[in-house]
Coordinates of C-alpha atoms and ligand atoms in Angstrom, one line a residue:
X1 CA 62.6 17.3 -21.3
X2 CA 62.0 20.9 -21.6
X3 CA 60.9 22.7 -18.0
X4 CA 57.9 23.5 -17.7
X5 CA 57.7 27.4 -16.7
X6 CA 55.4 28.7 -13.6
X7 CA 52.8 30.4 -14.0
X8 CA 50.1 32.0 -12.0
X9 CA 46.6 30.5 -11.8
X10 CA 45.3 32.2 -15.1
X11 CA 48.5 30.8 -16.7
X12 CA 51.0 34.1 -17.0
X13 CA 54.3 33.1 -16.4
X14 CA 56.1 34.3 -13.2
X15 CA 59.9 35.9 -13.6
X16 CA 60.7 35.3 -9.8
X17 CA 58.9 33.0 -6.9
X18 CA 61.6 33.8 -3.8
X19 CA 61.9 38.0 -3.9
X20 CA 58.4 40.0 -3.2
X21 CA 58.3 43.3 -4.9
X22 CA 59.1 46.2 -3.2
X23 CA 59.5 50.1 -3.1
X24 CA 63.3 50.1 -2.5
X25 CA 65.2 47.5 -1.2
X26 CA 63.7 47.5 2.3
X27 CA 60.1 47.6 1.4
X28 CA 57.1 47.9 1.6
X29 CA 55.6 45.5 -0.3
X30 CA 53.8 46.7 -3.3
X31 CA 49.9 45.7 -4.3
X32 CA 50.7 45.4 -7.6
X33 CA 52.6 42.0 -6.8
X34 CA 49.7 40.6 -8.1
X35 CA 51.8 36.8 -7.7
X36 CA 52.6 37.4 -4.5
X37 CA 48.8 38.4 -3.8
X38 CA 47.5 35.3 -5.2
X39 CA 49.3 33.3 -3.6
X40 CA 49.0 34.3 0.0
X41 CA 45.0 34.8 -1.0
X42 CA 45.0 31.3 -2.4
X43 CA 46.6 29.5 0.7
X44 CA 44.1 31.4 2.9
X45 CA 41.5 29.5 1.6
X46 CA 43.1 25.7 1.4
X47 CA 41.5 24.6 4.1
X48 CA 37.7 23.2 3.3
X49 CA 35.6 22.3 6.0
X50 CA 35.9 19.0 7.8
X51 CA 33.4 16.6 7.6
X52 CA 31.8 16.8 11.1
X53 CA 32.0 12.7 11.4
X54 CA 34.2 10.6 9.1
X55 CA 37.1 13.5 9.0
X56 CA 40.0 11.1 8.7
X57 CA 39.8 9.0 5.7
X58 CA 41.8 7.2 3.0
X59 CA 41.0 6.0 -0.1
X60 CA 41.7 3.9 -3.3
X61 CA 40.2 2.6 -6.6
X62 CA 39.8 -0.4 -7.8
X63 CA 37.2 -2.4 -8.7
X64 CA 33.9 -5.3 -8.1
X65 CA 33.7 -8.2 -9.5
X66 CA 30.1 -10.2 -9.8
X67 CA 31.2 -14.0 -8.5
X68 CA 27.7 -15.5 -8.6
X69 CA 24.2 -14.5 -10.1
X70 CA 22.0 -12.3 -8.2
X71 CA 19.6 -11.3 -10.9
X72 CA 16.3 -13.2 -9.6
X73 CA 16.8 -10.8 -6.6
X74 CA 17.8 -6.9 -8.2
X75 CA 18.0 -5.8 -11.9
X76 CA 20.5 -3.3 -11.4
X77 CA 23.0 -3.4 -14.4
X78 CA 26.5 -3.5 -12.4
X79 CA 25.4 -6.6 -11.1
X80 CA 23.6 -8.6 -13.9
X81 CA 26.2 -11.1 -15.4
X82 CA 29.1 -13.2 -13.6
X83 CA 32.6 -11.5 -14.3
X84 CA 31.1 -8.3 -14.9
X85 CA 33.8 -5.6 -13.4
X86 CA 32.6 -1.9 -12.1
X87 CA 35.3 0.2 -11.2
X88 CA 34.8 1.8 -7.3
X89 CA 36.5 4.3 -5.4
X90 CA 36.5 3.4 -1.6
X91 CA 36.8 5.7 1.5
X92 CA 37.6 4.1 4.9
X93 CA 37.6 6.3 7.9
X94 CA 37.6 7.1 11.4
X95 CA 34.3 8.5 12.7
X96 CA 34.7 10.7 16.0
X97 CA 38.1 11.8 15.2
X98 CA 39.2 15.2 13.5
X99 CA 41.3 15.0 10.6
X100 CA 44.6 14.8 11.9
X101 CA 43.6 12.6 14.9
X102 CA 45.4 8.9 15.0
X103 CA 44.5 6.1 13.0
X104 CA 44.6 3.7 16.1
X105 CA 41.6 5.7 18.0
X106 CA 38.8 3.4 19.4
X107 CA 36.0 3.9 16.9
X108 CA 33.4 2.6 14.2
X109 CA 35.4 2.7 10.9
X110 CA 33.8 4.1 7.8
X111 CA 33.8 1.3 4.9
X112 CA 31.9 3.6 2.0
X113 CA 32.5 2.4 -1.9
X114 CA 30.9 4.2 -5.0
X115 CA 30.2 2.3 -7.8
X116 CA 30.8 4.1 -10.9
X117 CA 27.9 2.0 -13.0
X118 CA 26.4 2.5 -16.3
X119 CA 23.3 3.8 -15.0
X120 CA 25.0 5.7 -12.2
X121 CA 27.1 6.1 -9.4
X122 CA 26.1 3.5 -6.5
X123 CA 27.4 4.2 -3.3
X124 CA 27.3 1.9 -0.4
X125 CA 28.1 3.9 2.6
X126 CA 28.7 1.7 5.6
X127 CA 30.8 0.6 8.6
X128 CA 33.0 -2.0 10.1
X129 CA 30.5 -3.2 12.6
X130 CA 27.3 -4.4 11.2
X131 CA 25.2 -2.1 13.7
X132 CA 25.0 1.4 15.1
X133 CA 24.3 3.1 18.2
X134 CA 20.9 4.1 18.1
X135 CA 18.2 3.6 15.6
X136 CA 16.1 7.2 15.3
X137 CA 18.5 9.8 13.2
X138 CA 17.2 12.5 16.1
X139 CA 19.2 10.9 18.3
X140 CA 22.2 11.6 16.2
X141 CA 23.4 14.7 16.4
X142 CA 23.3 14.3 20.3
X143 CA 25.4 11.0 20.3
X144 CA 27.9 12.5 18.1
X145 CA 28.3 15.4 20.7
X146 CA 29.2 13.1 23.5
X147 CA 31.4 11.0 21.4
X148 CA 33.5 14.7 20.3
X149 CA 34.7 17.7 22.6
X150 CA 33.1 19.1 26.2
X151 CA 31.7 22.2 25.3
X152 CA 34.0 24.2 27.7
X153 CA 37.0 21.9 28.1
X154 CA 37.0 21.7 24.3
X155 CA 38.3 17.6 25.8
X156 CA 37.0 14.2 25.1
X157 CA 35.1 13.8 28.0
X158 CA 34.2 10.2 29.5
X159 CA 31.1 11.1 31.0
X160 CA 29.4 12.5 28.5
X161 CA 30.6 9.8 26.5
X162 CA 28.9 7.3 28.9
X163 CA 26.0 9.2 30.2
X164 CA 24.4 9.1 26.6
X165 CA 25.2 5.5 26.1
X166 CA 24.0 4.5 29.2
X167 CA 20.7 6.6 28.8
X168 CA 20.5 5.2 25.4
X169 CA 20.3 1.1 25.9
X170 CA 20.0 0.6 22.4
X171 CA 23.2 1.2 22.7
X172 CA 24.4 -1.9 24.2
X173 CA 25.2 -4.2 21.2
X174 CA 27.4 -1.8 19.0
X175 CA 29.3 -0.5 22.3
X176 CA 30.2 -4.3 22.8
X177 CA 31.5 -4.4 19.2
X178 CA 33.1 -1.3 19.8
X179 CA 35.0 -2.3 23.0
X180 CA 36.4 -5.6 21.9
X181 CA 39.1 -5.3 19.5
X182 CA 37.0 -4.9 17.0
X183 CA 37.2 -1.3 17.7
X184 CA 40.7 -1.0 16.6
X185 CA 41.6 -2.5 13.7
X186 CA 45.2 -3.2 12.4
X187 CA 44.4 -1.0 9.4
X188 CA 41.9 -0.7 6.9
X189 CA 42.5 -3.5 4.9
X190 CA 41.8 -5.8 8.1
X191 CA 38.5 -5.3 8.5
X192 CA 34.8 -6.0 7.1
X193 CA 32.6 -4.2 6.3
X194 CA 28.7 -3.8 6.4
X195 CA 25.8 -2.1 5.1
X196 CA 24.3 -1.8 8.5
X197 CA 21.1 -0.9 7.0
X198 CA 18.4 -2.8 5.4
X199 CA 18.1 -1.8 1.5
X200 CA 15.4 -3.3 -1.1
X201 CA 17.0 -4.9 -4.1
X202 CA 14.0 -5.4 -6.8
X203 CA 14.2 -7.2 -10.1
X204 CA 12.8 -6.8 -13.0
X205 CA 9.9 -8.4 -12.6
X206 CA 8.9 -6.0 -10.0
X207 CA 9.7 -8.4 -7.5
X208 CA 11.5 -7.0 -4.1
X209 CA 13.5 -8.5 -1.5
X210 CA 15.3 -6.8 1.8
X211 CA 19.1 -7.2 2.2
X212 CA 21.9 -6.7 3.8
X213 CA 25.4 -6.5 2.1
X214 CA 28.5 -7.7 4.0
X215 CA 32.1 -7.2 2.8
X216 CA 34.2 -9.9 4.3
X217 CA 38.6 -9.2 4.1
X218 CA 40.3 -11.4 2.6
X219 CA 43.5 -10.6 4.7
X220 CA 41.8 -12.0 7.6
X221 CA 40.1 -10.1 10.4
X222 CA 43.3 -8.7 12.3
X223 CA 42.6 -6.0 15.2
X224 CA 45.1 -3.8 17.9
X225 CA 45.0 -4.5 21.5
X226 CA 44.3 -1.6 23.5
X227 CA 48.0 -1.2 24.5
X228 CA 49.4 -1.6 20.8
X229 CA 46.6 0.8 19.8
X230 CA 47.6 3.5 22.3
X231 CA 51.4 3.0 21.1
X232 CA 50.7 3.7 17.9
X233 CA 48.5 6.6 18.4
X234 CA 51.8 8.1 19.6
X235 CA 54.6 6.4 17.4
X236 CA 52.7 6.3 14.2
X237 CA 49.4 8.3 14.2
X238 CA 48.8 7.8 10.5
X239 CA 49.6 4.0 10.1
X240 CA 46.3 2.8 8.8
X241 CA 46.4 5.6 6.4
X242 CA 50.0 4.7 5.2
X243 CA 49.7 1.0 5.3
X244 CA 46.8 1.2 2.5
X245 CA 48.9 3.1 0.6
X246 CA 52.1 1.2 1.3
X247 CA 50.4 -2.0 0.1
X248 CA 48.7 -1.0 -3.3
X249 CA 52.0 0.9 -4.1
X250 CA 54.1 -2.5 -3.8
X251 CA 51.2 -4.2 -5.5
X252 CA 49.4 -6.0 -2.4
X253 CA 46.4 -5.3 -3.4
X254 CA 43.4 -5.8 -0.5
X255 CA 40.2 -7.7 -1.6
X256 CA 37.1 -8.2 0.2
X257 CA 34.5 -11.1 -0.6
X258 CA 31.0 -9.6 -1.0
X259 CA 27.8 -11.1 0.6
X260 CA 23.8 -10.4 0.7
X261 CA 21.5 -11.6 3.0
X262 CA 18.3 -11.8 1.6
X263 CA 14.8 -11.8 3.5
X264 CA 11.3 -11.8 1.4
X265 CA 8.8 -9.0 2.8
X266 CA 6.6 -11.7 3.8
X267 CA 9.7 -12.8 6.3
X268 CA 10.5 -9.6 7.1
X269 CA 6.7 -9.1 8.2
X270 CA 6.6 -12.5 10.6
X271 CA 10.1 -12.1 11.3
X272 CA 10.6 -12.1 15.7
X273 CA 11.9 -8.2 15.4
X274 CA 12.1 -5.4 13.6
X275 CA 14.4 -6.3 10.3
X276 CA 15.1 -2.0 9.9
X277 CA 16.4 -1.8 13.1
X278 CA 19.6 -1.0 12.6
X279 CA 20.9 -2.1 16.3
X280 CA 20.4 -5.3 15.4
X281 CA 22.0 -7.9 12.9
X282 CA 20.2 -10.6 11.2
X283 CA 21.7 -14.3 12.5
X284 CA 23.9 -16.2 9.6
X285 CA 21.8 -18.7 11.5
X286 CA 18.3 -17.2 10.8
X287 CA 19.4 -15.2 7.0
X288 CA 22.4 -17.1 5.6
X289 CA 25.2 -15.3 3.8
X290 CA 25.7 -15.7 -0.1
X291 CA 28.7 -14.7 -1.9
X292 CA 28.1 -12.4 -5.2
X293 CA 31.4 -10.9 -5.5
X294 CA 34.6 -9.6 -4.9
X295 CA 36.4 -5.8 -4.6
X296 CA 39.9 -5.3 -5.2
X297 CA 41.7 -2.3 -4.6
X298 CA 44.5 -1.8 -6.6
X299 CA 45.3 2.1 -7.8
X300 CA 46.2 5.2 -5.4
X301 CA 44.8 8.3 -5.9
X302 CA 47.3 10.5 -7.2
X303 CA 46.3 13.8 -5.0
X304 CA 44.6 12.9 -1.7
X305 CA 42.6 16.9 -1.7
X306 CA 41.2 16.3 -5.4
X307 CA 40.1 12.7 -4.6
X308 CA 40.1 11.3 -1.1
X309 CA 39.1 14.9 0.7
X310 CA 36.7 16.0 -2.4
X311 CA 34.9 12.4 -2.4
X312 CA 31.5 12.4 -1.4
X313 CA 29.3 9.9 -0.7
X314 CA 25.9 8.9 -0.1
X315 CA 24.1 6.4 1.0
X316 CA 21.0 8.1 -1.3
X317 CA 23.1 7.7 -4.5
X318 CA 20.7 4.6 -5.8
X319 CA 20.8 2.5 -9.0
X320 CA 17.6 0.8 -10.4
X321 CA 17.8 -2.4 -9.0
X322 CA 18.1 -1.1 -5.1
X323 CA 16.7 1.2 -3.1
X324 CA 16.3 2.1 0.5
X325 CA 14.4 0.5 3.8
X326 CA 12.3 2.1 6.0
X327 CA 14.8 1.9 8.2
X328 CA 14.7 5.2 10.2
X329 CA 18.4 5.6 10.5
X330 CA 18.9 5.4 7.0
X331 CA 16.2 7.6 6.0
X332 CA 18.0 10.7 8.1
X333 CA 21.4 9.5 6.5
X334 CA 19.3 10.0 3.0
X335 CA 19.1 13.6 3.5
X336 CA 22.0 14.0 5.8
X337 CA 24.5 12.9 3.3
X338 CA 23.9 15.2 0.6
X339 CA 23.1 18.0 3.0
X340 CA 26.4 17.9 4.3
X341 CA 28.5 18.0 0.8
X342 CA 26.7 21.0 -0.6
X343 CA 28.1 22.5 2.4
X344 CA 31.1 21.3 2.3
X345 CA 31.9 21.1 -1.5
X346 CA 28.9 23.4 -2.9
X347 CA 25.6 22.7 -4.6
X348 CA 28.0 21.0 -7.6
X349 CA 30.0 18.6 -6.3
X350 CA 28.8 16.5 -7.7
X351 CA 31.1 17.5 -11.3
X352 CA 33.9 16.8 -9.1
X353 CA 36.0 14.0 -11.3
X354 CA 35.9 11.6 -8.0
X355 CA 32.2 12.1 -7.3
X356 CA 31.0 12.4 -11.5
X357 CA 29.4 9.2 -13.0
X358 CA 32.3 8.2 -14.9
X359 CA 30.1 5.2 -16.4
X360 CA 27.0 6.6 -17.2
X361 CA 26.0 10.3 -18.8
X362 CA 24.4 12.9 -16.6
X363 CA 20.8 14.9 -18.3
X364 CA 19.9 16.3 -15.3
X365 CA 17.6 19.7 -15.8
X366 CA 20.0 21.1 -12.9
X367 CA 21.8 24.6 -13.7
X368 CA 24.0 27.1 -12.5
X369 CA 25.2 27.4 -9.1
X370 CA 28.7 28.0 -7.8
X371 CA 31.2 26.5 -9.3
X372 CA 29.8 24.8 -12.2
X373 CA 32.9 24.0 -14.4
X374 CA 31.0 22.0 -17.4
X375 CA 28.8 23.2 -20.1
X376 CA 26.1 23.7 -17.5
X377 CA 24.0 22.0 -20.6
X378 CA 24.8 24.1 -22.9
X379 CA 21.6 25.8 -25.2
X380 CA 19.9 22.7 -24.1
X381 CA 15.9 23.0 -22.3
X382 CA 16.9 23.4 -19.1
X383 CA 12.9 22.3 -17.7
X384 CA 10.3 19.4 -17.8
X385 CA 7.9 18.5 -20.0
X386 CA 9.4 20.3 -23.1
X387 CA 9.1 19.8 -26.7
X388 CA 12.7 20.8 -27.5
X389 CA 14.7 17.3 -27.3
X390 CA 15.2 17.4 -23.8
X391 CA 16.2 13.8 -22.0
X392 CA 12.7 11.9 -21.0
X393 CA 12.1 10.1 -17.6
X394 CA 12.0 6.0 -18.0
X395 CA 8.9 4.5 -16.0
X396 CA 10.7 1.2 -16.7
X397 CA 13.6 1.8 -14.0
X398 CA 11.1 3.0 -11.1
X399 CA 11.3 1.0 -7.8
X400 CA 8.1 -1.3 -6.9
X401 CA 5.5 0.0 -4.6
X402 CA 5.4 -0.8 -1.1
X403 CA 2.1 -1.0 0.9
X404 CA 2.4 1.3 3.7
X405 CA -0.2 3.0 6.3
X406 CA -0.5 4.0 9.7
X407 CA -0.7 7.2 12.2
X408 CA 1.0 9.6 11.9
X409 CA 3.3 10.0 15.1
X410 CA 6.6 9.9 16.8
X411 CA 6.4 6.2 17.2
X412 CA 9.3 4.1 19.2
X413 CA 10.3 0.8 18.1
X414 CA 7.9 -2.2 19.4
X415 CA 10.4 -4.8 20.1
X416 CA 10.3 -8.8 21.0
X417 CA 13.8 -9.7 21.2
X418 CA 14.8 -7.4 23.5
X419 CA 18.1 -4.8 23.3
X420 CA 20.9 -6.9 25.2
X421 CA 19.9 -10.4 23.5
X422 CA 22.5 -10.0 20.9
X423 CA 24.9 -8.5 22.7
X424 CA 24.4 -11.3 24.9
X425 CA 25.1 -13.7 22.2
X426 CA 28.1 -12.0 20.9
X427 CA 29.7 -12.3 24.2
X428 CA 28.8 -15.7 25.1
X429 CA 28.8 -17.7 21.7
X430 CA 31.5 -15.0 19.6
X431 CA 34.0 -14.5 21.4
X432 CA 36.8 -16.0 22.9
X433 CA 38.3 -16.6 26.2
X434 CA 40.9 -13.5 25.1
X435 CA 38.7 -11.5 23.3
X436 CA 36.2 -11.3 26.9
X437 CA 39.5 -10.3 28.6
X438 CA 40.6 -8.0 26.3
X439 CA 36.5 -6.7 26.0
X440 CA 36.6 -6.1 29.6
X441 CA 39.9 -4.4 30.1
X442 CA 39.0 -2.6 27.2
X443 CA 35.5 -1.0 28.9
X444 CA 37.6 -0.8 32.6
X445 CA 40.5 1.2 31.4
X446 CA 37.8 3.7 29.6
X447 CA 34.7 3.7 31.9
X448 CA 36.5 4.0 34.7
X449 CA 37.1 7.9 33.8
X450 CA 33.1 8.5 34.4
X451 CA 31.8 9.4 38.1
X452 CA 30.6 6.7 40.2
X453 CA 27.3 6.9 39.0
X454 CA 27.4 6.9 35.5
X455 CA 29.7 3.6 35.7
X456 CA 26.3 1.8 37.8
X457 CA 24.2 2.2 35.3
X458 CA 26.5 1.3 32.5
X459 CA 27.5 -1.8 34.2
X460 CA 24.2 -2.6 35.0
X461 CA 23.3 -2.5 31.3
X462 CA 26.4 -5.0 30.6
X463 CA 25.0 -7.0 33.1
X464 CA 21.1 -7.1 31.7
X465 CA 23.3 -8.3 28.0
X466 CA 25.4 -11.3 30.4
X467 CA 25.3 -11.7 34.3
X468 CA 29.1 -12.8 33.6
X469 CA 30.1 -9.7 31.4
X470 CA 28.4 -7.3 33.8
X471 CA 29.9 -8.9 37.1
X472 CA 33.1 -8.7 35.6
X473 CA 32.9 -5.0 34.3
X474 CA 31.6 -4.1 38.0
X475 CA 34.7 -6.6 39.7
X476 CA 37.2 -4.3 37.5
X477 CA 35.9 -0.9 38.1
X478 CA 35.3 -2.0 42.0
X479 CA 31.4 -1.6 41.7
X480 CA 29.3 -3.0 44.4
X481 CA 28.0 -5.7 42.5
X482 CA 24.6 -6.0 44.3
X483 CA 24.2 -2.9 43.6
X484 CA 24.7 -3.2 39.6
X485 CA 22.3 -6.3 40.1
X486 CA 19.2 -3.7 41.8
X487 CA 19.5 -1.9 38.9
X488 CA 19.5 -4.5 36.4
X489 CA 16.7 -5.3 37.8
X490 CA 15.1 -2.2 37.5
X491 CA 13.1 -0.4 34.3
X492 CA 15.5 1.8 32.6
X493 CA 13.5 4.7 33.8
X494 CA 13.9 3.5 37.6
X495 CA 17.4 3.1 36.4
X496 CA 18.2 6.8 35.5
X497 CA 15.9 8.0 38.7
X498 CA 18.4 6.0 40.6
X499 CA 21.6 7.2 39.3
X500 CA 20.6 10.7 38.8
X501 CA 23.3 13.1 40.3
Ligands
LIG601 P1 27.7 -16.3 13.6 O1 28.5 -17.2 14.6 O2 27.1 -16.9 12.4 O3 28.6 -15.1 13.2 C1 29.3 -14.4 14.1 C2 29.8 -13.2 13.4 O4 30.5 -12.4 14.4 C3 30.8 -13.4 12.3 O5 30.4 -12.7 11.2 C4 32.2 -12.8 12.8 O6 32.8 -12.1 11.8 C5 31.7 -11.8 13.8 N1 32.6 -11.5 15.0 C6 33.5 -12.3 15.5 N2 34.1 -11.6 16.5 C7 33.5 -10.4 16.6 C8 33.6 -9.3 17.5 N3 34.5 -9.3 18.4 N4 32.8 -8.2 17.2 C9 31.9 -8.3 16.2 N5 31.7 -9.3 15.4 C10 32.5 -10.4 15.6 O7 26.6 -15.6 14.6 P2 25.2 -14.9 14.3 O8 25.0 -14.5 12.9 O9 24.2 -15.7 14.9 O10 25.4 -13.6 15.3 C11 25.9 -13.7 16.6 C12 26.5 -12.4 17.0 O11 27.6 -12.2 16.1 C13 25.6 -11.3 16.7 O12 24.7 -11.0 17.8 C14 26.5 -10.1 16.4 O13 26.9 -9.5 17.6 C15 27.7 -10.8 15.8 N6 27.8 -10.6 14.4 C16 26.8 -11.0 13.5 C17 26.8 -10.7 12.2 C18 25.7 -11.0 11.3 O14 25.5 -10.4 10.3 N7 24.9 -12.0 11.7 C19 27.9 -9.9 11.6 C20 28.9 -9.5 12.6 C21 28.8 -9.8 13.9 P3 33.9 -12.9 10.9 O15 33.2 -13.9 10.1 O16 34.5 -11.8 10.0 O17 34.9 -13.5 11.8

């Protein structure tokens, strides 16, 4: 095969890549080596900027398979027939860590799949763990501050870490997720993932429901103890990222079953708390699980920059069929998402190959901007209404109306079952004898880097979830336990007076 010659970026071809011009043999280096210019200038600029959450990812294609009928509940296309395939590009990820932090780290991991359907791409953007830390997106940028780098220290820092959770009793179920092995995952292709948030699916009646998607593994739910986690945060920092490789490559290919949960709004209305709260799950036993299909992932990207980095996804990236909750989380996410790619990518990422419907055409009336590298649509009307050809909106794909009203006001969640009822659950009815153990040398071995104080009122917040959880927590970090059980007792806000520094 003929050799392919080198060129610069605007295609000349270069005579020499390993000698930099010069004025006589010892230099200087001249300006007009325009090749040596561009390159240095080039490499100046690889570096993008990280996502501020989610910064270690990898990613695959493949595609989703519909296993059983869910068309009474959405109309969306992708979905509408058993067997019908969508291809899907999925990003899973670590969320506190920068992007050359270790695989193994204690954290949520991102589980986010685009669905490149014929009426658009559909992107489920969720986690491992089927709840998050808080529920109000104001709260967010704070959390992710303490879960990063002390201002000064520029460390990880364990009490800010656990200052904010333990001022933030919402908390309490995710952080138990979090700190049973759960929060380390053998690799990607171990783990499940959820929606987290409540979306509407609608059909085309105009009917709506309120669901809740689950991926389940197929390879089995299989998780690091804190001591092989740590190991291999040191031996092999990018295992995760290389085992998902590793495995498509030798044609292993990881599958996940997909679930919905499905609540009417007249259940969601009655139900005993708030279905959009996002800190809470709904109970298989309560909202049962059915099966509607099945992702495969079974191609590597062939440049981890143009696809993996450049993907970007969000959870506002709708198909007709679903659309979101009132779920307060989600509705920061909605702007968030999108926000944060025209940042990092610019205002047209979304021409990027990896990020482009790739089922469906896009007649959006959006121009210009940097880096538009289409036709920009061509002589086309470029506004609406016009009387030149331009595409039309379709009434027939809008999303139902919901009935809502009230004051307008910073209002906090009402709640009946209370914060620490599921965490409860999940620790007395989940888990298992080893999974406690390795929950509560998992908390000791990290809260025990907080001062005195913070650990109290922590602990006291394992104990209001299980007396037995909470005792044990205090028995490990040396606690006075009548002291954890005062403030157990107390209201959180006697709680911080008493454990103020
Ligand atoms: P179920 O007994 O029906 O389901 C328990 C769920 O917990 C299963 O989905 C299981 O996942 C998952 N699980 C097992 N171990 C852990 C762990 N260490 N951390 C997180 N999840 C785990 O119970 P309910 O639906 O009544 O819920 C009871 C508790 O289970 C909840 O309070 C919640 O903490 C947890 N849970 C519930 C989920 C839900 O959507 N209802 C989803 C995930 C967790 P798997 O099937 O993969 O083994």
């Amino acid at each position: 095969m003929k050799k392919k010659t080198l060129t610069t970026s605007f295609g000349m071809p270069v005579a020499d890549d390993q000698n930099t011009m010069t004025a006589g043999k010892k230099g200087p280096a001249l300006i007009q080596d325009i090749h040596l210019i561009e390159k240095l200038a080039h490499f100046d600029r690889e570096r993008i900027p990280e996502r501020v959450v989610h910064a270690k990812g990898a990613g695959a294609y493949g595609y989703f398979e519909v296993t059983h009928d869910v068309t009474k509940y959405t109309r969306a296309n992708f979905l509408s027939k058993v067997g019908k395939r969508t291809e899907v590009f999925v990003r899973f990820s670590t969320v506190g860590g920068e992007k050359g932090s270790a695989d193994s780290e204690r954290d949520p991991r991102g589980f986010a799949v685009k669905f490149y359907t014929e009426e658009g791409n559909y992107d489920m953007v969720g986690n491992n763990t089927p709840v998050f830390f808080i529920r109000d997106p104001l709260k967010f940028p704070d959390f992710i501050h303490t879960q990063k780098r002390h201002p000064a220290k520029n460390t990880k820092d364990a009490n800010m870490f656990w200052d904010f959770l333990s001022l933030t009793p919402e908390s309490i179920h995710q952080v138990t997720i979090l700190f049973s092995d759960r929060g380390t995952p053998k690799s990607y292709r171990f783990m499940n993932g959820y929606s987290g948030h409540t979306f509407m699916w609608y059909n085309n009646k105009g009917e709506y429901f309120w669901v809740k998607i689950h991926f389940k593994t197929e390879q089995g739910s299989q998780n690091l103890t804190r001591e092989e986690a740590v190991r291999l945060a040191g031996e092999d920092p990018d295992q995760a990222t290389r085992d998902l490789y590793d495995s498509i490559e030798k044609g292993d290919y990881p599958a996940w079953k997909v679930y919905v949960q499905v609540m009417t709004p007249e259940q969601v209305e009655k139900y005993r708390f708030d279905s959009f709260d996002i800190t809470k799950v709904w109970p298989h036993g309560d909202v049962p699980l059915q099966p509607f299909g099945r992702m495969v992932l079974n191609r590597n990207p062939e440049n981890y920059f143009a696809d993996v980095e450049q993907s970007a996804f969000s959870p506002g990236n709708f198909v007709p069929g679903i659309g979101p909750s009132p779920d307060k989380m989600l509705q920061g996410r909605l702007f968030s998402y999108h926000d944060t790619h025209r940042h990092r990518l610019g205002p047209n990422y979304h021409l990027l190959p990896v990020n482009a419907p790739k089922a469906a055409p896009e007649f959006s009336n959006q121009r210009d901007g940097f880096m538009r590298v289409d036709a920009n649509g061509g002589g086309g009307p470029n506004y609406y209404p016009n009387s030149f050809g331009g595409p039309e909106p379709d009434p027939s794909v809008g999303q139902p109306p919901i009935d809502v009203s009230g004051m307008a006001a910073r209002h906090s969640y009402t709640l009946s079952d209370d914060d620490f009822v599921q965490a409860g659950n999940l620790y007395r009815n989940v888990m298992s004898d080893q999974d406690r153990d390795h929950l509560i040398g998992n908390i000791v071995s990290h809260l025990r880097n907080a001062q005195k104080r913070i650990q109290l009122r922590q602990t006291a917040l394992f104990y209001k979830a299980d007396e037995q959880y909470g005792s044990r927590v205090a028995e490990g970090l040396k606690l006075d336990l009548k002291e954890v059980k005062r403030l157990a007792a107390m209201s959180q806000e006697d709680r911080v007076k008493a454990t103020k520094e």
